[in-house]
Steps between C-alpha positions, in 0.01 A plus 500: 500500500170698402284186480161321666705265782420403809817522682872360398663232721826495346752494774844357347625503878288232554677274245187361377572277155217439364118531543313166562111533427270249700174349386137611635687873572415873364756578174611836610665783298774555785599145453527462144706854508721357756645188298536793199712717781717187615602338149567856365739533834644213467538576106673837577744407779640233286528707211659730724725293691662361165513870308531711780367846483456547156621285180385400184563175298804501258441576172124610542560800785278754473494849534803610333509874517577760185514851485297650186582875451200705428679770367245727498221304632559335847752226607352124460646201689527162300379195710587152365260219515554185701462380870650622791461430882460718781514373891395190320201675299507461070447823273471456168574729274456285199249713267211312359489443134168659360259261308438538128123581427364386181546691217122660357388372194689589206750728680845298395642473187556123362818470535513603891688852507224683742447220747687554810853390465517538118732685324290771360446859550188464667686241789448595836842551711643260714338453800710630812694221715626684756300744760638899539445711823234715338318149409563286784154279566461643833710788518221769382773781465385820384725728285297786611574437866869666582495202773501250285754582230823375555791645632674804293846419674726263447529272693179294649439195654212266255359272749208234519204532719316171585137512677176287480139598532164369405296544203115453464250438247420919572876510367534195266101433338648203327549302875108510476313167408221700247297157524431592907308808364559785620273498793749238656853635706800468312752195600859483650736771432811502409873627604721722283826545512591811442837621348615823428871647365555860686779738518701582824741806476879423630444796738199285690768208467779747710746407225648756337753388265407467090609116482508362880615119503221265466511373832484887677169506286331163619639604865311865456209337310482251764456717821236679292246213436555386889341871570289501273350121549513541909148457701297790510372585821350270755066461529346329793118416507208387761147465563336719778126509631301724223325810665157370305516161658249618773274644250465145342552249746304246285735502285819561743655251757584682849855355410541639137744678408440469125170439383460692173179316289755224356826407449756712288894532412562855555787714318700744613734690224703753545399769187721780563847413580794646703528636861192506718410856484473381117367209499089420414354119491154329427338224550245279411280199690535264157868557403450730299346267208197711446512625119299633266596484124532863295335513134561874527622762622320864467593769718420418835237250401584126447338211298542190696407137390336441782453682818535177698234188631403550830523801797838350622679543109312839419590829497337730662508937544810642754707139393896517421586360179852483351505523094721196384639389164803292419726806471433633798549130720840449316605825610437490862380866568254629705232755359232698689198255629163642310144500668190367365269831479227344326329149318325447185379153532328454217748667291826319707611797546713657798605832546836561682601873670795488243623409162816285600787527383642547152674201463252300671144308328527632151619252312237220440795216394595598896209349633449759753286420822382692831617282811252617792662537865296482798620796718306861501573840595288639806330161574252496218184268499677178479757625730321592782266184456825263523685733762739605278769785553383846471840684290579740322669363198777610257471453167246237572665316731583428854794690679768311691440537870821286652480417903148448508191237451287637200171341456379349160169368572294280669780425759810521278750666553874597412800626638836613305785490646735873584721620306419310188565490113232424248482428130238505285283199487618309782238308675423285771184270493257432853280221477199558771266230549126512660534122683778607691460923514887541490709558228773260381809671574851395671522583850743453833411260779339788646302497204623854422458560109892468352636747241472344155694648181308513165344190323663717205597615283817324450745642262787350319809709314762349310727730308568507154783747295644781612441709213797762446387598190480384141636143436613535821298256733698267744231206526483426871284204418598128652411176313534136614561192276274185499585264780434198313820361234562149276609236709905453353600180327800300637819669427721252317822558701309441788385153401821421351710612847184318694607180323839520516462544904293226510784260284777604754291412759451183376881427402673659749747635248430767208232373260719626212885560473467717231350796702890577637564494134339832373129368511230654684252276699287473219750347279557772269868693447523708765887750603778253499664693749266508800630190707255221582254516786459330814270248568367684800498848236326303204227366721463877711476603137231267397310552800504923507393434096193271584385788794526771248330298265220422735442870646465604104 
């Protein structure tokens, strides 16, 4: 959750309902984000309650999967539109319908042929209903990466992978209110949820037979996803004395543990994943919302739209930046960190000490973006002025050093815990405040710092076909029906047996002498042969009709 906040107080442990905002009091963004948090909770474990793990409505499931051969171009997947749910989270896969633009003056016949949807040769095609793997909205596959084609053996596992993250106006211009100006911060930001149809070979899956039975394949698929969705490893955080606090005791309390210049939300993510020997991380003392906006790309110098408002936003020579578009957040990978060598200011110009990557800020339609993060190697300038860590760093970022404190800045620091696991872009967030010099962070009763798993990111997985080859797809998809049906009418026999009860009742003998006579109870011809009931039968009757009735 790249984005300006000042901490998150979500804590569904807590079984808070609602938030309740009092008059005469600060509006804060933590609060506001907080009654988003809960409602979307309570939203999702309903939803997930009543589906269970993964479901879509009947008659309007989504993500039905079909094998296109490519012959001799590469193997597509066919992904059918509609809604499905995930641990309680909706994907839709519906495709949107383009709009029709209006036609240029003169350019269709009279009688209709060339305007979209006519009949004549100059009609454009039908637009596409249904999404393919190659086309998926956030999927970004790319044929020229062996990676991402799929599978060349039969059989494979097609599977759904459910995440959210947040999008800015640096991301998404249109979230920005133009009549602000542009001298003005953009507004809230938003939450995607991000869906994206990937192959898993049968081998990953340990299954080795052609055409296992379904429920050997949701067993298999199962196991996976609880691996691959499991807590990475575990983060602690504190606040100790800063070795400057002497220099500036003005500014620093003799108790202080934290006293950077003001308050901040600091973010740790993981960049590199796997073991620790592997493993890299950044951070950054505003959650890593600092952007600035690419209007191109040259080499190793960028265009920005702005190089940011103030000495806290900026960017500055020996920063880290990360290049950014849509592409590269959807697919979760982790490219080399780039340094800021030099500035044009008047120009908005930057240059980094490398192009980045191919795939990566090229495409205007993208929006690509350079997120700055707030470590540097060797203790530059800034570093050694905040007492920040002096490392080495790989690939532009942080190694993993388990078993041990390792100072941020001003204070802060972190500890991971041994023998760990990490993934790419899991975080944890530390909110350190100046009124109290501590960071917020959950501790023992001997106010030891406690082990927290990451604040994300959490992935979902629901499977989809197991695709054996040509029209051969076993659909591994669920799908619930609506819980809500028409209330029944009556049913006549019930009545009629109701109101025969109630005549005997009233007699004492049987209301009609005719029912030992071939005729049912209500009055019609009924099999001559079965002998006549009871009193104590005829009434049992009436009474087990009028409860059947009633349940209907």
């Amino acid at each position: 959750m790249h984005a300006d906040l000042s901490r998150l107080t979500h804590r569904p442990e807590r079984h808070y309902s609602a938030v309740v905002a009092q008059q005469g009091r600060v509006q804060l963004d933590a609060d506001a984000n907080e009654q988003t948090a809960i409602q979307l909770f309570q939203a999702r474990t309903l939803a997930a309650d009543l589906i269970g793990e993964h479901g879509g409505p009947s008659g309007a499931t989504g993500f039905k999967i079909a094998l296109r051969g490519g012959g001799r171009d590469l193997d597509d997947l066919v992904i059918g539109g509609g809604r499905y749910y995930v641990d309680g989270i909706l994907c839709d896969a519906t495709r949107p319908r383009p709009g029709v633009p209006v036609p240029a003056h003169g350019a269709a016949d009279d009688d209709g042929k060339d305007e979209p949807g006519g009949d004549g040769a100059g009609a454009p095609a039908a637009p596409a209903t249904t999404w393919t793997y190659w086309e998926q909205p956030d999927g970004f596959r790319d044929p020229e990466r062996p990676g991402d084609r799929l599978p060349g053996a039969f059989p494979y596992l097609a599977y759904l992978k459910v995440w959210e993250r947040v999008v800015t106006a640096a991301e998404d211009p249109a979230l920005r209110e133009v009549a602000l100006g542009s001298a003005m911060p953009d507004t809230a930001a938003r939450t995607k949820v991000v869906w994206q149809v990937l192959p898993l070979p049968a081998a990953e899956l340990g299954i080795e037979d052609h055409t296992p039975p379904i429920k050997d394949i949701r067993k298999a698929f199962a196991d996976w996803a609880r691996k691959q969705a499991a807590p990475g490893s575990g983060l602690a955080a504190r606040s100790e004395r800063p070795d400057h606090a002497d220099d500036e005791p003005c500014l620093v309390a003799p108790d202080a543990r934290y006293r950077g210049p003001e308050n901040q939300l600091y973010r740790v993510e993981v960049h590199d994943g796997g073991g620790a020997k592997d493993a890299t991380f950044k951070w950054s003392r505003e959650n890593g919302s600092v952007t600035f906006p690419v209007d191109e790309l040259d080499g190793t110098w960028v265009a920005l739209a702005t190089l940011g408002g103030d000495d806290k936003l900026d960017l500055n020579v020996g920063d880290r930046v990360e290049f950014v578009d849509t592409a590269y957040a959807s697919r979760g990978e982790a490219a080399p960190l780039l340094r800021v060598e030099e500035l044009d200011l008047p120009g908005r110009r930057v240059r980094l000490s490398d192009e980045p990557g191919p795939g990566v800020g090229r495409r205007p339609e993208l929006h690509p973006f350079l997120r700055r993060w707030d470590h540097h190697e060797g203790g530059g300038r800034k570093a050694v002025e905040r007492g920040a860590r002096a490392e080495r760093l790989r690939h532009g970022a942080l190694p993993v050093e388990e078993g041990e404190w390792l100072p941020l800045e001003d204070g802060v620091e972190v500890y991971f815990a041994p023998r760990g696991t990490y993934r790419t872009g899991d975080y944890w967030l530390i909110p350190a405040r100046t009124a109290t010099g501590q960071v917020e962070w959950p501790a023992d009763a001997a106010r030891r710092p406690l082990l927290e798993p990451p604040s994300g990111i959490e992935v979902h997985f629901a499977p989809l076909a197991w695709v054996a080859g040509e029209q051969a797809e076993p659909d591994l998809r669920r799908a619930f029906r609506p819980l809500a049906a028409d209330i029944p009418a009556a049913d006549d026999d019930a009545l009629a047996a109701e109101a025969e009860a109630r005549a005997e009742e009233q007699a004492g003998y049987p209301a009609d002498e005719t029912s030992g006579a071939g005729y049912d109870a209500s009055g019609a011809a009924g099999d001559a042969a079965q002998p006549a009931p009871s009193r104590s039968q005829t009434t049992a009757a009436a009474e087990a009709a009028v409860d059947e009735g009633g349940a209907g």
